[in-house]
Coordinates of C-alpha atoms in Angstrom, one line a residue:
X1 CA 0.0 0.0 0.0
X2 CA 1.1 3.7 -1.0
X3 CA 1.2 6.9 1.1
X4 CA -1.3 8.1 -1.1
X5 CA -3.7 4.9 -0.6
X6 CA -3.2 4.7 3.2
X7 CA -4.1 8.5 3.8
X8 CA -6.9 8.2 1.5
X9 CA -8.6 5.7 3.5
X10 CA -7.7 6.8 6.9
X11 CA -8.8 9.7 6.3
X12 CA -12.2 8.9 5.0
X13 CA -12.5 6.2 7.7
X14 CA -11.6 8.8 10.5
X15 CA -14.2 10.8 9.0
X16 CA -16.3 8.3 9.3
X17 CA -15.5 7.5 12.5
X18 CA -16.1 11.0 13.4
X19 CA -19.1 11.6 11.5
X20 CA -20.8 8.7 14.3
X21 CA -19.4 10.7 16.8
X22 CA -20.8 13.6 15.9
X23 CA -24.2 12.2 15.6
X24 CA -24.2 10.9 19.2
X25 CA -23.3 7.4 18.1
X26 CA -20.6 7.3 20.6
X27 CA -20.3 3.9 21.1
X28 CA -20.0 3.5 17.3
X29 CA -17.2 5.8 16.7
X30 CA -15.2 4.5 19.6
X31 CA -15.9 0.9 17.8
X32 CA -14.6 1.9 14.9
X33 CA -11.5 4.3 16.2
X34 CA -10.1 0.8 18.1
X35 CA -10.7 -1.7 14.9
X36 CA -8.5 1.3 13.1
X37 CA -5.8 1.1 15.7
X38 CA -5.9 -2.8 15.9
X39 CA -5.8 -2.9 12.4
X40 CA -2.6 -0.6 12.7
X41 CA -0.9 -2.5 15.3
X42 CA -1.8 -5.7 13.2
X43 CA 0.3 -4.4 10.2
X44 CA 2.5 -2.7 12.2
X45 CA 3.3 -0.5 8.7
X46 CA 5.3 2.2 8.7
X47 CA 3.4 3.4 5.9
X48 CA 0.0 3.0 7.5
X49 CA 1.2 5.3 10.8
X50 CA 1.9 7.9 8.5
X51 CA -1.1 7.8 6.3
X52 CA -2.8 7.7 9.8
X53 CA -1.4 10.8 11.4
X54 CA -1.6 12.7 7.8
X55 CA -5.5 11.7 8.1
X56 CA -5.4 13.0 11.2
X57 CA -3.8 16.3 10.4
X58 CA -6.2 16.6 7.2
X59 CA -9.1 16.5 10.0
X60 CA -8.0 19.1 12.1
X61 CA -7.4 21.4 8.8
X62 CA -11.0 20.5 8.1
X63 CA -12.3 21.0 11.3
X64 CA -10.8 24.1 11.7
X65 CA -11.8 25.2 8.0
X66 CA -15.1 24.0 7.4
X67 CA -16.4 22.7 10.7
X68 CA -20.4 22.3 9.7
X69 CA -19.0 19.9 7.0
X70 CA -16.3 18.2 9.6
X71 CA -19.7 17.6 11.2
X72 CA -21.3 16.4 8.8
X73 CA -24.3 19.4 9.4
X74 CA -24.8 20.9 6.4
X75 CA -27.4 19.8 3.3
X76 CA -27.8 17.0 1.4
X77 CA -26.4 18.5 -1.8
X78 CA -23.0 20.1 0.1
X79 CA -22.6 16.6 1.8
X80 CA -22.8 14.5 -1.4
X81 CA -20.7 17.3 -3.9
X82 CA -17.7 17.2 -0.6
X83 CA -17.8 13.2 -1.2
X84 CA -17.9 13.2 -4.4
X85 CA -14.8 15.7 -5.2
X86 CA -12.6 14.1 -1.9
X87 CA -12.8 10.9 -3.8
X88 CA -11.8 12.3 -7.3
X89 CA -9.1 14.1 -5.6
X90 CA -7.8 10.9 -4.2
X91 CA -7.3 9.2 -7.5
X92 CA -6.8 12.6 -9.0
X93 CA -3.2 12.3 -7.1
X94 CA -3.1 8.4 -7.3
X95 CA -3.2 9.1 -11.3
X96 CA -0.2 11.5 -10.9
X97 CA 2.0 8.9 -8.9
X98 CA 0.8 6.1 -11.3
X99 CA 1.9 8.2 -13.8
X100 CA 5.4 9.1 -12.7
X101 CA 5.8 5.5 -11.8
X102 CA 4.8 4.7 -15.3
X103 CA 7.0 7.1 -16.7
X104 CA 9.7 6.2 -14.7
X105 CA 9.6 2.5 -16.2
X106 CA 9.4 3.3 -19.2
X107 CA 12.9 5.5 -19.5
X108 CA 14.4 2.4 -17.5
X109 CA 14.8 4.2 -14.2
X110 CA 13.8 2.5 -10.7
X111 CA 10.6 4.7 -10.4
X112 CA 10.7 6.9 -6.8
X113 CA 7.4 5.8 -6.2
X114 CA 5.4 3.0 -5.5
X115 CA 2.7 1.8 -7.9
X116 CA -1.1 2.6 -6.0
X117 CA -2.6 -0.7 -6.4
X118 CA -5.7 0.8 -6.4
X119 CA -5.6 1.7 -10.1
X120 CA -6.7 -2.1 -11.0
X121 CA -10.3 -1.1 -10.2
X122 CA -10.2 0.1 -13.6
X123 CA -9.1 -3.4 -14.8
X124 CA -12.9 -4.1 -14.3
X125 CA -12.8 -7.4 -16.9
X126 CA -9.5 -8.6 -15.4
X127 CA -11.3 -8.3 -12.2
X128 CA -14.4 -10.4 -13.4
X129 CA -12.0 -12.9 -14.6
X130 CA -9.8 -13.0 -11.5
X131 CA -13.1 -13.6 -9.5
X132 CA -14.6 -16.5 -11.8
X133 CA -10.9 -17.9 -11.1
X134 CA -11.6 -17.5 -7.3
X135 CA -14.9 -19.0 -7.5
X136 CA -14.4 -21.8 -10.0
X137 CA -10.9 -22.9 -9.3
X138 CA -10.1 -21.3 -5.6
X139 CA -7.2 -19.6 -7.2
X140 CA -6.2 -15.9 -6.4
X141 CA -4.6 -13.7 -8.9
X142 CA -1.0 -12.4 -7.6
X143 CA -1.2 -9.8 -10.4
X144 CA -3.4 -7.7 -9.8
X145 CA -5.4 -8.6 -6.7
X146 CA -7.3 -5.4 -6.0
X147 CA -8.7 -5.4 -9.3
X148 CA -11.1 -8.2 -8.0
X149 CA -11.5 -6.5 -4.8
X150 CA -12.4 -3.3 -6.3
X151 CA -15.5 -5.0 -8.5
X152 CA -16.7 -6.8 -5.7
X153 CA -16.8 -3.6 -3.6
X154 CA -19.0 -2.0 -6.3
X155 CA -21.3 -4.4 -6.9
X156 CA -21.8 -4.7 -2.8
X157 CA -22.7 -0.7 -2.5
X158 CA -25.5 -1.6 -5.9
X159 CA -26.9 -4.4 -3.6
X160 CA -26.7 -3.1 -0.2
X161 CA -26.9 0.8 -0.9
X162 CA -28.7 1.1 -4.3
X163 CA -26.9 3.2 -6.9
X164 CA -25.3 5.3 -4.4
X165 CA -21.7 4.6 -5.9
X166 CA -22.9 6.2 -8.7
X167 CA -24.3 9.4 -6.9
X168 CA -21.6 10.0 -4.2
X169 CA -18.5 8.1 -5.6
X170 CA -17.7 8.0 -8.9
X171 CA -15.2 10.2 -10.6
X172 CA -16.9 9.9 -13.7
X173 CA -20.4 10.9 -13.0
X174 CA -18.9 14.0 -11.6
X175 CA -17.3 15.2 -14.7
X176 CA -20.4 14.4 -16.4
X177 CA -22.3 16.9 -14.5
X178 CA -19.1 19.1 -14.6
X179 CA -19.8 18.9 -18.7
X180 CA -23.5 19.2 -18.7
X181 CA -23.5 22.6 -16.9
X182 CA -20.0 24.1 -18.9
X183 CA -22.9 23.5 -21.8
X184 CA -25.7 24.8 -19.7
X185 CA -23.6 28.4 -20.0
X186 CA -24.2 28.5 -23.8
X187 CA -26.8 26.3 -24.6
X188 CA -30.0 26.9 -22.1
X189 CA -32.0 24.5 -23.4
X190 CA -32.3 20.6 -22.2
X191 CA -32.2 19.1 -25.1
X192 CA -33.7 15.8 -24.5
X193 CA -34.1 13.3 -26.2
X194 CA -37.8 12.5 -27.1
X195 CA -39.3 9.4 -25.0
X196 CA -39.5 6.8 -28.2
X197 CA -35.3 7.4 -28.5
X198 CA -34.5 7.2 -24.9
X199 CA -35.5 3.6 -24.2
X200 CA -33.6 2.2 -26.8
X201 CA -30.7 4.5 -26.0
X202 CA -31.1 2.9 -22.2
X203 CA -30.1 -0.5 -23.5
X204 CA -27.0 0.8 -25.0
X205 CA -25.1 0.3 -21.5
X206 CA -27.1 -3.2 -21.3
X207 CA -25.4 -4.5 -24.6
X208 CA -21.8 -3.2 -23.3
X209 CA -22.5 -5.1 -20.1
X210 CA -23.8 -8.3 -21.9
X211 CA -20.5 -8.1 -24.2
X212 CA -18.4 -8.0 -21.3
X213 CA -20.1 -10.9 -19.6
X214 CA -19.8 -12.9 -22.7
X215 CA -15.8 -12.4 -22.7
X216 CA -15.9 -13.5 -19.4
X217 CA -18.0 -16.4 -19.5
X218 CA -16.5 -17.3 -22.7
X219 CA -13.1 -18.0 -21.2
X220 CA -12.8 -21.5 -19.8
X221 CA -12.2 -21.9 -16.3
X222 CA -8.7 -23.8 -17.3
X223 CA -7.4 -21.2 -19.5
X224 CA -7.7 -18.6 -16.4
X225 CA -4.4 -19.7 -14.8
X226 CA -2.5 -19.0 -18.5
X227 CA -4.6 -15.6 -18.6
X228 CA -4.0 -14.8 -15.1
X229 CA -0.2 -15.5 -15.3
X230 CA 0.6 -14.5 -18.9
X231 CA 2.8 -10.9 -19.9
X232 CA -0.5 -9.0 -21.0
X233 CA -2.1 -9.7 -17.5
X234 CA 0.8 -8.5 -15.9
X235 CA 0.6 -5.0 -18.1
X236 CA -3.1 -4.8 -18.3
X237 CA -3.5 -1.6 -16.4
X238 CA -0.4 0.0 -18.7
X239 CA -2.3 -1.2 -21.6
X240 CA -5.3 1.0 -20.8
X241 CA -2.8 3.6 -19.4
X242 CA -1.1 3.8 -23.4
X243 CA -5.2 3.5 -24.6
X244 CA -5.5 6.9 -23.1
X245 CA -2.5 8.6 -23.6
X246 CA -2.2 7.8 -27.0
X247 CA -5.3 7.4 -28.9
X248 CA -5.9 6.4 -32.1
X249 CA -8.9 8.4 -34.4
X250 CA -10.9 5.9 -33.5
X251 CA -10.5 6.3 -29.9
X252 CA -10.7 10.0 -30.2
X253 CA -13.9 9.7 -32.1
X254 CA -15.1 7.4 -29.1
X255 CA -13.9 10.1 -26.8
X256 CA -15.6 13.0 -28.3
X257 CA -18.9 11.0 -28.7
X258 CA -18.8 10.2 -25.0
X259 CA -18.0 13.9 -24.4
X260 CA -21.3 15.3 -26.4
X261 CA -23.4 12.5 -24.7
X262 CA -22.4 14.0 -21.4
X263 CA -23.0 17.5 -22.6
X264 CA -26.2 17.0 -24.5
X265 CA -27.9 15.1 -20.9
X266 CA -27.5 15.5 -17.6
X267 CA -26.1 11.9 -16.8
X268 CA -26.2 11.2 -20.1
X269 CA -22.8 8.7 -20.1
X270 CA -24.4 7.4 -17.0
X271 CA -27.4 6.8 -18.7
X272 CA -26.5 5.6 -22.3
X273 CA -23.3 4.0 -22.1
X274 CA -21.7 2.9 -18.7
X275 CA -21.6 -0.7 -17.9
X276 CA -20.9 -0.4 -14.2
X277 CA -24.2 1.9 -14.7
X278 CA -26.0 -1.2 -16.0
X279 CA -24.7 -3.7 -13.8
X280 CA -25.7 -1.5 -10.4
X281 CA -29.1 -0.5 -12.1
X282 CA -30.1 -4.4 -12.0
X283 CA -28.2 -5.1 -8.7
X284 CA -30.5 -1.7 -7.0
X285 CA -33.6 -3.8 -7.6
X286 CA -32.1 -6.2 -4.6
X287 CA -31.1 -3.5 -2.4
X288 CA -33.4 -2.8 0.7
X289 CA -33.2 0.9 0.3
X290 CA -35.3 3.0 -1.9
X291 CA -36.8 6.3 -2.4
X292 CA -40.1 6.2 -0.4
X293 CA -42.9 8.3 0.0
X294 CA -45.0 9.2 2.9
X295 CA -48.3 9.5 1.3
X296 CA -50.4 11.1 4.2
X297 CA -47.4 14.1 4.8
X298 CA -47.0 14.9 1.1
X299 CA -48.4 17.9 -0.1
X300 CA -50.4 16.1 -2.6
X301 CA -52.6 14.4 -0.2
X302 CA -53.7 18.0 1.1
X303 CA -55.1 19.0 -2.4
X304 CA -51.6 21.4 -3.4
X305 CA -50.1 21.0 -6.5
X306 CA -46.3 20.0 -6.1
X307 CA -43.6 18.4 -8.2
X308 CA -40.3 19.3 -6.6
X309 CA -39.0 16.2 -5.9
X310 CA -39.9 14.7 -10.0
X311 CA -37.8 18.2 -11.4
X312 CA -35.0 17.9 -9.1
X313 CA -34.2 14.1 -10.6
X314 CA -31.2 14.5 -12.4
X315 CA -32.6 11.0 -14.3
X316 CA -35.7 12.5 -14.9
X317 CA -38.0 9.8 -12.9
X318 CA -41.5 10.5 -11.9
X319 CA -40.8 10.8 -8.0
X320 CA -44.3 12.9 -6.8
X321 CA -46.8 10.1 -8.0
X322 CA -44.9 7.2 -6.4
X323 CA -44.9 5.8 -3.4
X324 CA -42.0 3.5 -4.2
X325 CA -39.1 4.6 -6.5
X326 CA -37.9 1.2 -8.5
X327 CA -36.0 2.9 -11.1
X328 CA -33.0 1.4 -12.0
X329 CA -31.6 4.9 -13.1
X330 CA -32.2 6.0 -9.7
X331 CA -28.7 6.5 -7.9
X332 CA -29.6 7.2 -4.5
X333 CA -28.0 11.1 -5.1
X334 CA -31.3 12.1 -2.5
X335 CA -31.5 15.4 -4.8
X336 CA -35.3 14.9 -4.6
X337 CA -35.5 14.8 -0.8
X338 CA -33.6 17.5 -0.8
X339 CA -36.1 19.5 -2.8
X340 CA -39.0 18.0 -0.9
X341 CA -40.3 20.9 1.2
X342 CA -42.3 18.6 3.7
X343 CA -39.0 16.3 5.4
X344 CA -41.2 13.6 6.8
X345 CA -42.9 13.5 3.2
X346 CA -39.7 12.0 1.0
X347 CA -37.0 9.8 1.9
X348 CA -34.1 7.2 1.3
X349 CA -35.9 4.7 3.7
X350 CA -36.0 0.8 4.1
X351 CA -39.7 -1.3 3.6
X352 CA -41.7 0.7 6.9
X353 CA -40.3 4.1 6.0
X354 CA -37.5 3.8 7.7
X355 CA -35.3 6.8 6.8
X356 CA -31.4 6.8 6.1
X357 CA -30.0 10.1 6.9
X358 CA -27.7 11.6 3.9
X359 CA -25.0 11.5 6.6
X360 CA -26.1 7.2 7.2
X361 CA -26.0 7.0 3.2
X362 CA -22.3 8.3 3.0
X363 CA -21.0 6.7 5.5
X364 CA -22.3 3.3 4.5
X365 CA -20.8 4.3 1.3
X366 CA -17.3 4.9 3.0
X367 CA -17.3 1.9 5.1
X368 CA -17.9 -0.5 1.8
X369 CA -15.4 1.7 -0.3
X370 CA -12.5 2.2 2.5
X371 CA -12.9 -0.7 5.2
X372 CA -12.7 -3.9 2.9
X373 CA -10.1 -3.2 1.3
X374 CA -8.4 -2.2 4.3
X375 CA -9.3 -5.6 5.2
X376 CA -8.2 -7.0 1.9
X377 CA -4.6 -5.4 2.7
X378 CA -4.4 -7.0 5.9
X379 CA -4.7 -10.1 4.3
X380 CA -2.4 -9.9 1.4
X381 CA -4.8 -9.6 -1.5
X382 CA -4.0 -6.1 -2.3
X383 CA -0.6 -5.3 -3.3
X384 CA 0.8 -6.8 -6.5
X385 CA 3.7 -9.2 -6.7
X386 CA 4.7 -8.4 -10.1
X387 CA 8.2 -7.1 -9.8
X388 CA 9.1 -3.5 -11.1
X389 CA 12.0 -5.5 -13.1
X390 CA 9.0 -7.6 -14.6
X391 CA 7.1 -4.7 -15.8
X392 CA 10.1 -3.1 -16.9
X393 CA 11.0 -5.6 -19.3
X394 CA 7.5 -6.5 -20.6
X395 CA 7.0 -1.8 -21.0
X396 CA 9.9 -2.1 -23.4
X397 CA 7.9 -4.4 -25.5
X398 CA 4.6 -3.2 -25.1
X399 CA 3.1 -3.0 -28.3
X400 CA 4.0 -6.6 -29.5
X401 CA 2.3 -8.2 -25.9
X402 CA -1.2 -9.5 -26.8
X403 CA -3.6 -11.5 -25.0

């Protein structure tokens, strides 16, 4: 584990930590203060202290800074965009070491800093693979271990917490909105797309994730190991590093239609085109938690006219009519109970109407992101044992490795 890694989640587990403090949870945020500090003795990393005492320092900054958000007392919308923006920072700096380190390899040179393992979640294939190898054959990838991790913490927040990776989390979704309202400044209008268009575009994202399900299930179980401990495994993530960085016109093309899609729609890459999109919309339908109306507080119920909650859905669902919200667009973002002008009338509640706080909803959020793999370091399925000499060699010759 980096510097970079090990502040990153000390510090949002702190702040987790913290955040049950602060809303009298005591016993709570003492629990989970001591399973930090065991888990720090355990390791007894050098690395770990200091990522611990640089969390603690980035507290007291924050604290002293923006205390109602150290709190965790201020709106729904504040609460999620801090989230949202402390995670893309994080891998906003992780991309900057990866990069050097990359860099660094490349011109021959032992690189001055460590790889952050925590780039393999966007091995998200690899990471299917490694898991059908786990599950089939009881065999764990040395390779890249936290790309399995990583997927299996994602499609634990679908089940358990709805979409809400989606709407606090993900790096992408953030620059989509970014996009959207840099084109809101020119272009006023919403330009959707008209209902008969939509629904088919909606599948788009469905036929990404069944073509990556096929290349998964279409590689035998025996051919994993091979896979798993051939030269393009052990470059995967510098493969879709040099994808990136040096595009071809098709890729560009790709790019600037993904661009426009995000501009033209609010969420419109969420919506159209993202496979971890698809796969969370179908695992939300198991999750316990939902949008839920309170029938006899709403507005409606009283004979006033009120659609708040339906116009402040970034995915445009019909909130005010429903008592239930099944939507599998729905990502848990809670702008509509937010809008809601009655509190008791809308909320992110389990079957009974039992509400989750915004402040519950985060912090379930950074417990499933920041505690496993934690967990998963303790244990030795994080870092990977490829050898910088290894990926040396095999960078030199990167264009003629294939699968």
């Amino acid at each position: 584990m980096t510097i970079t890694e090990s502040v990153t989640l000390m510090l949002a587990l702190l702040y987790g930590a913290s955040q049950l403090w602060w809303a009298g949870k005591r016993y709570g945020a003492v629990a989970a203060t001591v399973s930090l500090l065991i888990a720090l003795a355990i390791s007894a990393s050098p690395v770990l202290l200091a990522g611990t005492l640089l969390a603690i320092a980035g507290l007291a900054l924050l604290q002293w800074r923006k205390p109602a958000l150290a709190k965790g007392d201020v709106r729904i919308n504040e609460l999620r965009a801090a989230c949202q923006h402390f995670i893309a920072l994080a891998l906003l700096i992780v991309a900057v070491q990866y990069t050097i380190n990359s860099l660094m390899l490349k011109a021959g040179m032992t690189p001055v800093v460590s790889r952050p393992n925590v780039v393999d979640a966007f091995l998200p294939i690899a990471g299917a693979i490694e898991v059908k190898g786990i599950v089939s054959l009881g065999l764990w990838d040395q390779t890249h271990p936290a790309a399995a991790i990583m997927l299996g913490i994602v499609l634990l927040t679908g089940i358990l917490c709805k979409r809400a990776f989606c709407g606090w989390a993900c790096p992408i979704g953030l620059a989509g909105e970014q996009l959207y309202r840099l084109r809101k400044r020119f272009v006023k209008e919403e330009l959707m797309p008209p209902r008969w268009l939509d629904w088919p575009l909606r599948m788009l994202k469905y036929l990404l994730l069944a073509a990556f399900i096929y290349l998964v299930v279409g590689m035998p179980a025996m051919g994993i190991p091979g896979y798993l401990q051939g030269s393009y495994h052990k470059i995967a993530d510098l493969k879709m590093a040099l994808f990136f960085l040096t595009p071809g016109l098709i890729t560009l093309c790709c790019f600037a239609l993904i661009l426009m899609i995000a501009s033209w729609r609010r969420q419109g890459f969420c919506r159209y085109l993202c496979p971890y999109g698809a796969i969370l919309g179908l695992l939300s339908f198991m999750s316990p938690l939902k949008i839920r109306r309170n029938h006899s507080a709403c507005l409606l119920s009283k004979g006033m006219k009120c659609d708040k909650c339906t116009r402040a859905c970034p995915a445009n669902i019909i909130i005010h009519t429903k008592t239930t919200v099944r939507s599998d667009e729905c990502q848990a973002c809670m702008r509509c109970v937010a809008a809601c002008p009655k509190k008791e009338a809308l909320g992110f509640a389990l079957p009974g109407n039992h509400a989750v706080s915004a402040r519950s909803l985060m912090l379930g959020v950074l417990t499933i992101m920041f505690f496993l793999p934690l967990i998963a370091w303790l244990l030795g399925y994080w870092d990977s044992q490829t050898p910088d000499a290894i990926r040396m060699q095999l960078l030199q010759m990167i264009d003629h490795v294939g699968h």
